[in-house]
PDB file of C-alpha atoms and ligand atoms in Angstrom:
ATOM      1  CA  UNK L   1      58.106 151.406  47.649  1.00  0.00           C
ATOM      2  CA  UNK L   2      61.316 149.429  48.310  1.00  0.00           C
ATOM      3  CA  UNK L   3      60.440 145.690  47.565  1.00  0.00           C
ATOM      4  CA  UNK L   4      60.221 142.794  50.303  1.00  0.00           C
ATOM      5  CA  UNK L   5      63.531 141.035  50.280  1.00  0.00           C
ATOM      6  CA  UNK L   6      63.305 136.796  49.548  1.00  0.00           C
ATOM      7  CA  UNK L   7      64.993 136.393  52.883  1.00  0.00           C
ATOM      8  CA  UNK L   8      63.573 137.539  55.571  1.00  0.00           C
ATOM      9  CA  UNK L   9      64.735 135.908  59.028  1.00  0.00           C
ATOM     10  CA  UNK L  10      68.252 135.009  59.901  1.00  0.00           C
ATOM     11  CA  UNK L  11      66.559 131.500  60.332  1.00  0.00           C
ATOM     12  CA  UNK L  12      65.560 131.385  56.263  1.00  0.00           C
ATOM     13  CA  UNK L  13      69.658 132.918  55.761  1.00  0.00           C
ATOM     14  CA  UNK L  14      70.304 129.618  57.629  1.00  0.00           C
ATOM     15  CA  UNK L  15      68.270 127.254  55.481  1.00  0.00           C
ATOM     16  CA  UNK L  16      69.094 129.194  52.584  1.00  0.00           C
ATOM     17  CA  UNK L  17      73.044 128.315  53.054  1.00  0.00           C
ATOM     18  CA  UNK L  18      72.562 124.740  53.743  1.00  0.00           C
ATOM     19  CA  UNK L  19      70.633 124.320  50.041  1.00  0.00           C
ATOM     20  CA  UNK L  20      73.036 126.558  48.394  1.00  0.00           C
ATOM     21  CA  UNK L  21      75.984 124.380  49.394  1.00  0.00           C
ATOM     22  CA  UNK L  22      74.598 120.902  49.547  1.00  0.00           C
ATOM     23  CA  UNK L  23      76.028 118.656  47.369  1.00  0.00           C
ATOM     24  CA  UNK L  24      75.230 115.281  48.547  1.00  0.00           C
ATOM     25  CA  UNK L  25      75.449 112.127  46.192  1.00  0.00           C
ATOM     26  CA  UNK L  26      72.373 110.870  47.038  1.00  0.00           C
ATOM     27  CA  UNK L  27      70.356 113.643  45.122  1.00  0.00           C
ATOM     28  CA  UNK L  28      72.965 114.207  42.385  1.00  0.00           C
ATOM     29  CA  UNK L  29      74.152 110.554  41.553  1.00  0.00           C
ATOM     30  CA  UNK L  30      70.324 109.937  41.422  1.00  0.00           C
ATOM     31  CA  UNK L  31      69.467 113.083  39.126  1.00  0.00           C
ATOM     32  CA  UNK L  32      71.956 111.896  36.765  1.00  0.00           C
ATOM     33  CA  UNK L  33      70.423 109.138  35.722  1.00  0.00           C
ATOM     34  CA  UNK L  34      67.542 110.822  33.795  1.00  0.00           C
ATOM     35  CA  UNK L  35      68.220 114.483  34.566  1.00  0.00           C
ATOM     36  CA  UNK L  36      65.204 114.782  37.316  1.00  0.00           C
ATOM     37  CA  UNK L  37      66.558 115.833  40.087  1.00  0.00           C
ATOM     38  CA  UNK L  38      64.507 115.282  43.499  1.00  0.00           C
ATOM     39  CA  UNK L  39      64.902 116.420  46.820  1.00  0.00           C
ATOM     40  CA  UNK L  40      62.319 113.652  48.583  1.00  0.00           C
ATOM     41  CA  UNK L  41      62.288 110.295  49.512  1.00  0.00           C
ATOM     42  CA  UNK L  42      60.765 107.022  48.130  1.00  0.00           C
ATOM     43  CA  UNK L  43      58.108 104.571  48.030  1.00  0.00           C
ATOM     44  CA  UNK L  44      56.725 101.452  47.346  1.00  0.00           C
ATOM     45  CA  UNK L  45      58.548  98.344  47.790  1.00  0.00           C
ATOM     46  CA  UNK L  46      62.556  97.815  47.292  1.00  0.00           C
ATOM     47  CA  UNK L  47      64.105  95.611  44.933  1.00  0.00           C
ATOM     48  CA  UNK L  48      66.547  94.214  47.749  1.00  0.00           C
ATOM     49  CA  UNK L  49      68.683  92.320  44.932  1.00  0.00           C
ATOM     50  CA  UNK L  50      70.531  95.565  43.708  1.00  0.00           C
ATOM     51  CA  UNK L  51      72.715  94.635  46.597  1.00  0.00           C
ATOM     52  CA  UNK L  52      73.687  91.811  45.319  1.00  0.00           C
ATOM     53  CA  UNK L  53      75.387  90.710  41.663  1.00  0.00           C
ATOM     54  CA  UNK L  54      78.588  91.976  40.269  1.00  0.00           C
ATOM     55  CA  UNK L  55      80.547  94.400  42.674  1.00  0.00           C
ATOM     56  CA  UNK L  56      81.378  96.472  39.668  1.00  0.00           C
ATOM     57  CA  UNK L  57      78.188  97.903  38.809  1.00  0.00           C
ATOM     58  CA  UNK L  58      76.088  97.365  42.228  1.00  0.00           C
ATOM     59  CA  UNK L  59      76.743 101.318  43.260  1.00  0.00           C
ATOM     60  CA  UNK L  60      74.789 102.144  39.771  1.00  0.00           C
ATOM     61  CA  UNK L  61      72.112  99.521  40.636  1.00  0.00           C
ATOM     62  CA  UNK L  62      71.584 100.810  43.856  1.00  0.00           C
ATOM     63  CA  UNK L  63      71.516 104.090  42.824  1.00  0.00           C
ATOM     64  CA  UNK L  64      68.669 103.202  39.951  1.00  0.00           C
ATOM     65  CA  UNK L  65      66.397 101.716  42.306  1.00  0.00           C
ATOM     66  CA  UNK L  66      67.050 104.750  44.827  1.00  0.00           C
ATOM     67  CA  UNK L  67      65.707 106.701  42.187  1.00  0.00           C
ATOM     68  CA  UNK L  68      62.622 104.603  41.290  1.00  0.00           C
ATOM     69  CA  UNK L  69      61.053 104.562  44.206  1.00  0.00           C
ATOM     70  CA  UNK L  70      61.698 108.566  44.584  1.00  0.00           C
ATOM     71  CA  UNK L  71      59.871 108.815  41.253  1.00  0.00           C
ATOM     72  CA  UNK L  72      57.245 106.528  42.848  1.00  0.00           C
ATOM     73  CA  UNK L  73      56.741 109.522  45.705  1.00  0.00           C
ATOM     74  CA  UNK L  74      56.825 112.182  42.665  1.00  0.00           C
ATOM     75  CA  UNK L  75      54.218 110.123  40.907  1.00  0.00           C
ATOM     76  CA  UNK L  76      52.031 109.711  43.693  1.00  0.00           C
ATOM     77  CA  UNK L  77      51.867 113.374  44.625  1.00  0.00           C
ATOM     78  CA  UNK L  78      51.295 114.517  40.994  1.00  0.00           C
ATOM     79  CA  UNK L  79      48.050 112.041  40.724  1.00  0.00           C
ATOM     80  CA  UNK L  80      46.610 114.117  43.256  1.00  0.00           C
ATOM     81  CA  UNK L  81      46.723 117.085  41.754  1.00  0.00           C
ATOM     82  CA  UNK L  82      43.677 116.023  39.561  1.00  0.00           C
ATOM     83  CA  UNK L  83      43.033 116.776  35.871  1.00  0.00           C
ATOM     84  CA  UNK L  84      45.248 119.393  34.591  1.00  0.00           C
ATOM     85  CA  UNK L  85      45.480 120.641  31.216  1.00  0.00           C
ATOM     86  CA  UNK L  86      47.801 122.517  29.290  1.00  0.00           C
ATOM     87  CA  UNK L  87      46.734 125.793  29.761  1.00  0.00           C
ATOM     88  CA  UNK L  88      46.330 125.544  33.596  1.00  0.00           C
ATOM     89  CA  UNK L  89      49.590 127.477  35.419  1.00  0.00           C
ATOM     90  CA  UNK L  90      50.469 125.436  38.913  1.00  0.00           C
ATOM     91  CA  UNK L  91      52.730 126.350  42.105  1.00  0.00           C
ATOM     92  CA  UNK L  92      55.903 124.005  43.385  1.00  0.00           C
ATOM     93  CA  UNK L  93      56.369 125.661  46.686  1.00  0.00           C
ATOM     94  CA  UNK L  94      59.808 124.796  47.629  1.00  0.00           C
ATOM     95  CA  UNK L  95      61.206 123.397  44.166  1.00  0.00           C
ATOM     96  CA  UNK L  96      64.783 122.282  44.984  1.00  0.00           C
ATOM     97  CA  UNK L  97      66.777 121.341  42.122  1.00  0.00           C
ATOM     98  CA  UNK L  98      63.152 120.926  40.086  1.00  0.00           C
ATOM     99  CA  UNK L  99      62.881 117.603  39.665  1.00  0.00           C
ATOM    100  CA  UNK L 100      58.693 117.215  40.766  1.00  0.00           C
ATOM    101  CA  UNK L 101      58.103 120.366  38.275  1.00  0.00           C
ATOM    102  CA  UNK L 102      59.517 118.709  35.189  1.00  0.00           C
ATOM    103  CA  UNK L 103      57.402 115.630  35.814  1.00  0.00           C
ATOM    104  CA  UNK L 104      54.240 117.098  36.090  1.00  0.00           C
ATOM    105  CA  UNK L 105      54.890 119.241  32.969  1.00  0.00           C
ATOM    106  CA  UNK L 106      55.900 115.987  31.212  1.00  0.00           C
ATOM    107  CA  UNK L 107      52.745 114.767  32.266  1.00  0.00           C
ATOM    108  CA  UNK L 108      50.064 117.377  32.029  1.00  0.00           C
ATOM    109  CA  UNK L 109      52.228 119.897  29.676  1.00  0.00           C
ATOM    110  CA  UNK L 110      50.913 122.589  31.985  1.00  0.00           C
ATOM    111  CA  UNK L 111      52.708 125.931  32.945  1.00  0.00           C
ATOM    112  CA  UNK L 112      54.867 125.475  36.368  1.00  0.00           C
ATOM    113  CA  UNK L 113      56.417 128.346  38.172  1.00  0.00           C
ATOM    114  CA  UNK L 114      58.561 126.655  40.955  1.00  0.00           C
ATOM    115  CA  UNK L 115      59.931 128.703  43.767  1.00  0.00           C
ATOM    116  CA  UNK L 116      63.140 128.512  46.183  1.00  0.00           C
ATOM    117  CA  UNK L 117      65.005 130.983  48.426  1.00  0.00           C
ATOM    118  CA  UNK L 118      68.362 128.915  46.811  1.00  0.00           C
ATOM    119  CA  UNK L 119      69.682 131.006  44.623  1.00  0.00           C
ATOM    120  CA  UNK L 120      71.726 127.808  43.300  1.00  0.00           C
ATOM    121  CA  UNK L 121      68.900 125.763  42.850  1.00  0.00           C
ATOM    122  CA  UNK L 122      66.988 127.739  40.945  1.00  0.00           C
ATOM    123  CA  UNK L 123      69.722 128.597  38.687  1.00  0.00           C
ATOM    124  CA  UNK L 124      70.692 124.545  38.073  1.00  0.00           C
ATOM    125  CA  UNK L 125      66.579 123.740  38.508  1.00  0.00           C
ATOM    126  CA  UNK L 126      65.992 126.447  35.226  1.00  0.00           C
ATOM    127  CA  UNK L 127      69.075 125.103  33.420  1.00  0.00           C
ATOM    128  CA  UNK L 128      67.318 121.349  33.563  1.00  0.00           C
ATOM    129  CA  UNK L 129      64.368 123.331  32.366  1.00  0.00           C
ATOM    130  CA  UNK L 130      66.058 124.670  29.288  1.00  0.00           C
ATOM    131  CA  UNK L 131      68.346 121.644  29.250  1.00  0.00           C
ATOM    132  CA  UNK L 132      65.209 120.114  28.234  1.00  0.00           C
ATOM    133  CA  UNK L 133      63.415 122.629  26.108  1.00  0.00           C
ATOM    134  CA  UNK L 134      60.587 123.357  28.398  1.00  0.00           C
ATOM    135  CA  UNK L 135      61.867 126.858  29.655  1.00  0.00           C
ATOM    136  CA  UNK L 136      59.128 128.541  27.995  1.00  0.00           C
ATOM    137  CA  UNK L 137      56.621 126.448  30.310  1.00  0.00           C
ATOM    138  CA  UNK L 138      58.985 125.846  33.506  1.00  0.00           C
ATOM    139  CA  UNK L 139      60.466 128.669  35.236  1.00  0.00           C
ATOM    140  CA  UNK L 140      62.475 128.428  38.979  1.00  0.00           C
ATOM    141  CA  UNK L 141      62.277 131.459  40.445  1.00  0.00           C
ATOM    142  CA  UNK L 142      64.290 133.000  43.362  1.00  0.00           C
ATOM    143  CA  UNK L 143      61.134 133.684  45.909  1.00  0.00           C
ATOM    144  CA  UNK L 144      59.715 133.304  49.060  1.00  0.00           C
ATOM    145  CA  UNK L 145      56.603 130.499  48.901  1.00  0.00           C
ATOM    146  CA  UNK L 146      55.239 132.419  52.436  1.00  0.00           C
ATOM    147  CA  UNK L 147      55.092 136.050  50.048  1.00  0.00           C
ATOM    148  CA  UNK L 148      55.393 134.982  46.388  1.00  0.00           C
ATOM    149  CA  UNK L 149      54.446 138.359  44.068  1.00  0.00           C
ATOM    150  CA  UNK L 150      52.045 136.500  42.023  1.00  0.00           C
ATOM    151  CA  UNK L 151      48.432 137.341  41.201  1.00  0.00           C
ATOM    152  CA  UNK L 152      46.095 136.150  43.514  1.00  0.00           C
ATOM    153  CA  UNK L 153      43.544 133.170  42.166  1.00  0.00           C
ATOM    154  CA  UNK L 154      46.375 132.692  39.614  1.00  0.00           C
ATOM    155  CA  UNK L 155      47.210 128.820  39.820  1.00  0.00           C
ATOM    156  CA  UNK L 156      45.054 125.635  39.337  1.00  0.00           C
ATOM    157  CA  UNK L 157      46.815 123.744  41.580  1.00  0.00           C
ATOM    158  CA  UNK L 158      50.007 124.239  43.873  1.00  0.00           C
ATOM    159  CA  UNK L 159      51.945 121.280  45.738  1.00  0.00           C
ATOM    160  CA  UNK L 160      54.639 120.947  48.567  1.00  0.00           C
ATOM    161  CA  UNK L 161      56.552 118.195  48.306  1.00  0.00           C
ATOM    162  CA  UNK L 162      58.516 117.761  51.664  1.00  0.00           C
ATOM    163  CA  UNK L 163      58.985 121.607  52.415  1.00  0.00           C
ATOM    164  CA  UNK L 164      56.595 122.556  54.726  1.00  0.00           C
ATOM    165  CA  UNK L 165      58.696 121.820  57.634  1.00  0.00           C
ATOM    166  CA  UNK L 166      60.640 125.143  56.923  1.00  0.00           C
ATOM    167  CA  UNK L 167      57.425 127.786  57.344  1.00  0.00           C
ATOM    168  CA  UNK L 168      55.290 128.309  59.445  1.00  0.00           C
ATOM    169  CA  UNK L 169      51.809 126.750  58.016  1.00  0.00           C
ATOM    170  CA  UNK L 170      49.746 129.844  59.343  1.00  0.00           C
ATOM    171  CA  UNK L 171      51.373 131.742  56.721  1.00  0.00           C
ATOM    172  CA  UNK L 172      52.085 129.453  54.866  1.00  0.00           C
ATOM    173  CA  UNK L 173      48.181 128.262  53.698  1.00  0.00           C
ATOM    174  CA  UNK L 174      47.089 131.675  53.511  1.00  0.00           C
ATOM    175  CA  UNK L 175      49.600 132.279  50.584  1.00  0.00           C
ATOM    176  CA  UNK L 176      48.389 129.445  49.229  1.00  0.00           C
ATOM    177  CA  UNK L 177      44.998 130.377  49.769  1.00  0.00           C
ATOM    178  CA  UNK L 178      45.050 133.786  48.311  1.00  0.00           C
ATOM    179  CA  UNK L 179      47.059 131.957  45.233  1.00  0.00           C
ATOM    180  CA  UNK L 180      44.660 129.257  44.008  1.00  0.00           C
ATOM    181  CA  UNK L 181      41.400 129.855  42.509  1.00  0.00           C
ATOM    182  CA  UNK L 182      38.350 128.485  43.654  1.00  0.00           C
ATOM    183  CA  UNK L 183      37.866 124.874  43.202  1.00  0.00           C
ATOM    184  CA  UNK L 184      41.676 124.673  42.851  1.00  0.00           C
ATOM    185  CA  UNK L 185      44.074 121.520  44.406  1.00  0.00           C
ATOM    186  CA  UNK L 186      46.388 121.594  46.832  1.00  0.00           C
ATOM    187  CA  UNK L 187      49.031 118.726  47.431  1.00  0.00           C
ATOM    188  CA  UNK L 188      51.638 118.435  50.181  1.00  0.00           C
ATOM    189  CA  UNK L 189      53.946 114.984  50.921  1.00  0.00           C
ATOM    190  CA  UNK L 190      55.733 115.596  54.246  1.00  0.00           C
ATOM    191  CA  UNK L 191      56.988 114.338  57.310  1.00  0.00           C
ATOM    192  CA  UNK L 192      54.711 115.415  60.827  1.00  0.00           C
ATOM    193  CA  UNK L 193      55.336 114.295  63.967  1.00  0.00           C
ATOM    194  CA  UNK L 194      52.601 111.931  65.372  1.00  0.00           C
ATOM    195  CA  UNK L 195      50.166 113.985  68.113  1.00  0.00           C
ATOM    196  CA  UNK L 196      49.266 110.680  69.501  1.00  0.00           C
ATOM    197  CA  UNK L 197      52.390 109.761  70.529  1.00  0.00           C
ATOM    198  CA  UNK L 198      53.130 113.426  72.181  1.00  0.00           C
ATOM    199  CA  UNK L 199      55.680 115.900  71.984  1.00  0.00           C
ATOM    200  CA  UNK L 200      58.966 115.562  69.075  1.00  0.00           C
ATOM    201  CA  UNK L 201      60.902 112.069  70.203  1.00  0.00           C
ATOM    202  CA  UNK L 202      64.552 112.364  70.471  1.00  0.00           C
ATOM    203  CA  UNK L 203      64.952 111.146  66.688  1.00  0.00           C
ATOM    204  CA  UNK L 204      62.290 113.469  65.371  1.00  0.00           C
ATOM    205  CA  UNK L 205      64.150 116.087  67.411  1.00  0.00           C
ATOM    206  CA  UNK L 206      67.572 114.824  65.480  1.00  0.00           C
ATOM    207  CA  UNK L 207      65.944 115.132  61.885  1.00  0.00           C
ATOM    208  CA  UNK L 208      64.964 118.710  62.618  1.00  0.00           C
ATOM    209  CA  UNK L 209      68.900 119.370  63.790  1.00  0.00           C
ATOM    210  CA  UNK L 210      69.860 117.695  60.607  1.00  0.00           C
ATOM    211  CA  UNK L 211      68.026 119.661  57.905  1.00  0.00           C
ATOM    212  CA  UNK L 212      67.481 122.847  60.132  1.00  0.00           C
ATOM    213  CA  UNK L 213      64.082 122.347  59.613  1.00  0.00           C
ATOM    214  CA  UNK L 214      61.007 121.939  62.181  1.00  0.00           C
ATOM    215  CA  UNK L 215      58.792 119.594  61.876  1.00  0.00           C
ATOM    216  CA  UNK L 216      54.962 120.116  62.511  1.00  0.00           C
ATOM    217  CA  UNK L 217      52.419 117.791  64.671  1.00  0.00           C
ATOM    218  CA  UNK L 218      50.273 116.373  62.938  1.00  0.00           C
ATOM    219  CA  UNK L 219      47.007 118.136  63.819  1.00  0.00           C
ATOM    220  CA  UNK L 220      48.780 121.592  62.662  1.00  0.00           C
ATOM    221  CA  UNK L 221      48.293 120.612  58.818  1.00  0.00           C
ATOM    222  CA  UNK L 222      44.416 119.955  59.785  1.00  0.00           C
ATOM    223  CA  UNK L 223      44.152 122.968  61.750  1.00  0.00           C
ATOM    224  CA  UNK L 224      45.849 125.565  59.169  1.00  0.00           C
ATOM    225  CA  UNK L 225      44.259 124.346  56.277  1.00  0.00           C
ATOM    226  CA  UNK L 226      40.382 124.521  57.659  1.00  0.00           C
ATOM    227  CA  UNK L 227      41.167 128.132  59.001  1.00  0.00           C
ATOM    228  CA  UNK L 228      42.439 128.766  55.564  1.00  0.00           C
ATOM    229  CA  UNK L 229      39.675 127.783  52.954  1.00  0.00           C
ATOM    230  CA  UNK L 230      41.013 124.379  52.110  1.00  0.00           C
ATOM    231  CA  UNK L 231      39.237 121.335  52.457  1.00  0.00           C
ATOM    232  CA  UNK L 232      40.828 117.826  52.604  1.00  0.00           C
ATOM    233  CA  UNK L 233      39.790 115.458  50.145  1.00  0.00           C
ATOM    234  CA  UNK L 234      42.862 112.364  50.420  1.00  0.00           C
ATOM    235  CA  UNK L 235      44.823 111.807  53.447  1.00  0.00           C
ATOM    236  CA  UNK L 236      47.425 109.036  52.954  1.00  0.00           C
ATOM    237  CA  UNK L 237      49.640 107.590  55.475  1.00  0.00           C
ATOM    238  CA  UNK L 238      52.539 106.745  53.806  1.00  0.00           C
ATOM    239  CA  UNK L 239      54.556 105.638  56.359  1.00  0.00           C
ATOM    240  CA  UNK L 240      54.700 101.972  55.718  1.00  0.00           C
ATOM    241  CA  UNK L 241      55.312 102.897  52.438  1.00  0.00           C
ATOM    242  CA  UNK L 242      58.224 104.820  52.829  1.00  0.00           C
ATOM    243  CA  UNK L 243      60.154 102.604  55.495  1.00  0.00           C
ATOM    244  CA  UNK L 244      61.856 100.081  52.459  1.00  0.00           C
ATOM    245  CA  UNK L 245      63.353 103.110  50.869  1.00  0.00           C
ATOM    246  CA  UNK L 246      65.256 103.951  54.360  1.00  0.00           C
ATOM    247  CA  UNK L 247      66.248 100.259  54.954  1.00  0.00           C
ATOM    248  CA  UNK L 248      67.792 100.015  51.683  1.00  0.00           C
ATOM    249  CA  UNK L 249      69.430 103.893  51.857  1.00  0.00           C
ATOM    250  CA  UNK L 250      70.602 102.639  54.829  1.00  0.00           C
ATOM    251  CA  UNK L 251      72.580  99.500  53.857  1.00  0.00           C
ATOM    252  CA  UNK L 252      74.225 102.072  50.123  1.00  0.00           C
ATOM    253  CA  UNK L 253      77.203 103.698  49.916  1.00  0.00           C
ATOM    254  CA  UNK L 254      75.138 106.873  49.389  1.00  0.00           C
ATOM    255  CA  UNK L 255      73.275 106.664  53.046  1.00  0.00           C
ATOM    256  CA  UNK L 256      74.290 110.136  54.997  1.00  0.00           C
ATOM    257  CA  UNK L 257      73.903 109.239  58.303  1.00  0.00           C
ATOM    258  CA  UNK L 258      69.978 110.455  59.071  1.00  0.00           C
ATOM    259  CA  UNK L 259      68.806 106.957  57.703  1.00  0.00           C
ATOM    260  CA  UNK L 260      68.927 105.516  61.574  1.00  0.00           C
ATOM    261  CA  UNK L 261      66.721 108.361  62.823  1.00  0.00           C
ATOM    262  CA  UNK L 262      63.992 108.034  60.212  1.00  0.00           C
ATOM    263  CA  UNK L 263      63.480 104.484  60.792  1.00  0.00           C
ATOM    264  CA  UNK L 264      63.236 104.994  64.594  1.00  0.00           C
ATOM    265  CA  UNK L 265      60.626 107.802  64.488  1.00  0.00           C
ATOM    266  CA  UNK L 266      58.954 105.744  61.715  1.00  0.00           C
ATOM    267  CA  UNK L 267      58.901 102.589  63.709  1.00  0.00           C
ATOM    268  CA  UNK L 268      58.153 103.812  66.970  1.00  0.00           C
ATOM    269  CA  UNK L 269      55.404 105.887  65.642  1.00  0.00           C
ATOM    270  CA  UNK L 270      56.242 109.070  66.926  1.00  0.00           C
ATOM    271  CA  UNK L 271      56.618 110.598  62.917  1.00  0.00           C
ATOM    272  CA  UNK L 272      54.473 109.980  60.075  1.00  0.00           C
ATOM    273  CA  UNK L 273      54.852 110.457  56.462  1.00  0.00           C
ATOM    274  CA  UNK L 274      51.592 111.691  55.396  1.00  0.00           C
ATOM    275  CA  UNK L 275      49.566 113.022  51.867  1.00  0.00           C
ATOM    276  CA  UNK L 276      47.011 115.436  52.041  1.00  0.00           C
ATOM    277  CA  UNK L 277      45.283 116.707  49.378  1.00  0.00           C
ATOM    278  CA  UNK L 278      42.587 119.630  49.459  1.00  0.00           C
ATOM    279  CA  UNK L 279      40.187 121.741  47.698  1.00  0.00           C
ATOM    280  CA  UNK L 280      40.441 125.839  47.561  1.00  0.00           C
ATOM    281  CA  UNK L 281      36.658 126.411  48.482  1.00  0.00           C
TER     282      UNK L 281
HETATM  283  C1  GPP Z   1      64.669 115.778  51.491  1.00  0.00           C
HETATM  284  O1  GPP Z   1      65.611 116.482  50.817  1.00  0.00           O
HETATM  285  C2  GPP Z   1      63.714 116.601  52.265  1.00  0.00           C
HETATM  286  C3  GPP Z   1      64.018 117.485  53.229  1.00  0.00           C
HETATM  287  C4  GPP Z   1      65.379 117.866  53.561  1.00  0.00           C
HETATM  288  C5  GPP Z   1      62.979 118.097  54.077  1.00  0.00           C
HETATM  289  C6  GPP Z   1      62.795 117.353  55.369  1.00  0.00           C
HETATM  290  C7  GPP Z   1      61.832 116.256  55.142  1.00  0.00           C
HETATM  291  C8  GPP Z   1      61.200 115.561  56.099  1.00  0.00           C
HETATM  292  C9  GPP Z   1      60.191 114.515  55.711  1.00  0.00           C
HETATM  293  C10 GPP Z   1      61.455 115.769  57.524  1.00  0.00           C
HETATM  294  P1  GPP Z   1      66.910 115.803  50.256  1.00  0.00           P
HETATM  295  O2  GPP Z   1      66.580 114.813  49.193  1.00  0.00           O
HETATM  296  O3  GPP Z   1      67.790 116.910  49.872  1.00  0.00           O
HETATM  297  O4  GPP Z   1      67.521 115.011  51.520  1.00  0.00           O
HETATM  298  P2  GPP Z   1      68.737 113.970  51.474  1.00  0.00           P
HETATM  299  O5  GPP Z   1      69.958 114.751  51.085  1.00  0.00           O
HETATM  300  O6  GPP Z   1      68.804 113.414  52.865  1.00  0.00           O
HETATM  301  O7  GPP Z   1      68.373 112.935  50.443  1.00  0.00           O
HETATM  302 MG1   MG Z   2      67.477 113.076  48.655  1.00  0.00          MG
END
């Protein structure tokens, strides 16, 4: 039986070219400072004085509280997740450069497998790993999160933070599905477009163009995960939340042009940065 390649579509050969060649300082100056390396955005309240001070070092200072309140989104997911020990094995669907995977095995010391269909991101996310002398516990894998390969009922808990707007979520929650076992958590941070407000607005519209992505309505999440055996338990609007973390991105020399269109959809509420957290039943 010939095995079913990672990349499937020419639309994941597509995303799979933009995250094997990005480069952009905002994720790597930011990684540097403690070697976690996200690929989401922050929360919680800016420190708007980092602006200010001594020329020479502002670029570091901005880039330190950049950071902080990404860890404050990384933080928040990974308290959902619930009670994890050490011997419980957990899912980062759509792991970037691994930077939410180390934290919760800093934090729980449980097994993560994290999975990407970046073949460069899994090779720098497992060389943090090992950097860091947790390779026997964190392993990046080169995978598809819609068809993984791993044993069904197999993880405690699996999370998506900010990469469900590149699969479909039909497919998407039944992998998960078949993944956790019963009584397990699922965790997701993302970005959905507001169904109250109506179809994508023209800056919703523009994020999708920028990170070839496609965002989902709002209702899809709810939709996907009841046909799918997995039962809310937190939903979090994060949205005011979020919105210092643009301004300030915004106003750094590490803003990359998408900073306008997220505080648009944001402010005229036609996109919402949500949490939802659910229960394999
Ligand atoms: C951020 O990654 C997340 C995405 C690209 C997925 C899209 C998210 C939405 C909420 C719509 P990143 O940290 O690589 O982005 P950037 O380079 O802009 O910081
Ligand atoms: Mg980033």
């Amino acid at each position: 039986m010939t095995a079913t390649p990672v990349l499937s579509t020419f639309y994941q050969h597509s995303v799979a070219d933009y995250w094997n060649s990005e480069q952009n300082p905002v994720n790597l100056r930011l990684g540097e400072v403690d070697g976690i390396y996200h690929h989401h955005y922050g929360l919680g309240e800016a420190d708007w004085s980092v602006l200010e001070g001594p020329e020479a070092t502002r670029r570091q200072r901005v880039v330190e509280e950049l950071h902080r309140l990404e860890h404050a989104q990384a933080d928040t997911l990974i308290t959902n997740l619930g009670p994890l020990r050490p011997d419980h094995r957990v899912l980062d669907a759509g792991s970037g450069r691994g930077g939410s995977s180390l934290l919760v095995n800093l934090r729980h010391g449980c097994h993560v497998d994290g999975v990407s269909i970046s073949e460069s991101q899994v090779v720098f996310a497992n060389e943090q790993a090992r950097m860091r002398g947790v390779a026997d516990k964190v392993r990046f894998h080169f995978r598809n999160m819609l068809d993984t390969g791993f044993e069904t009922g197999s993880f405690q808990a699996i999370w998506n933070n900010e990469s469900t707007m590149y699969v479909e979520l039909s497919l998407l929650f039944a992998e998960h599905a078949r993944l956790l076992s019963r009584g397990g958590r699922y965790v997701c941070i993302t970005g959905c477009y507001n169904d109250a407000y109506g179809l994508p607005s023209r800056a919703v519209s523009q994020i999708n163009a920028h990170y070839i992505c496609d965002i989902h309505p709002r209702s899809t999440y709810f939709k996907e995960l009841a046909a799918n055996r997995l039962v809310p338990i937190n939903v979090v609007d994060l949205t005011a939340a979020t919105i210092p973390y643009w301004e300030l991105r915004a106003k750094t020399h590490l803003a990359t042009g998408i900073e306008e269109a997220f505080l648009e959809a944001y402010k005229d509420g036609s996109f919402q940065y949500l949490l939802i957290a659910a229960d394999r039943v």
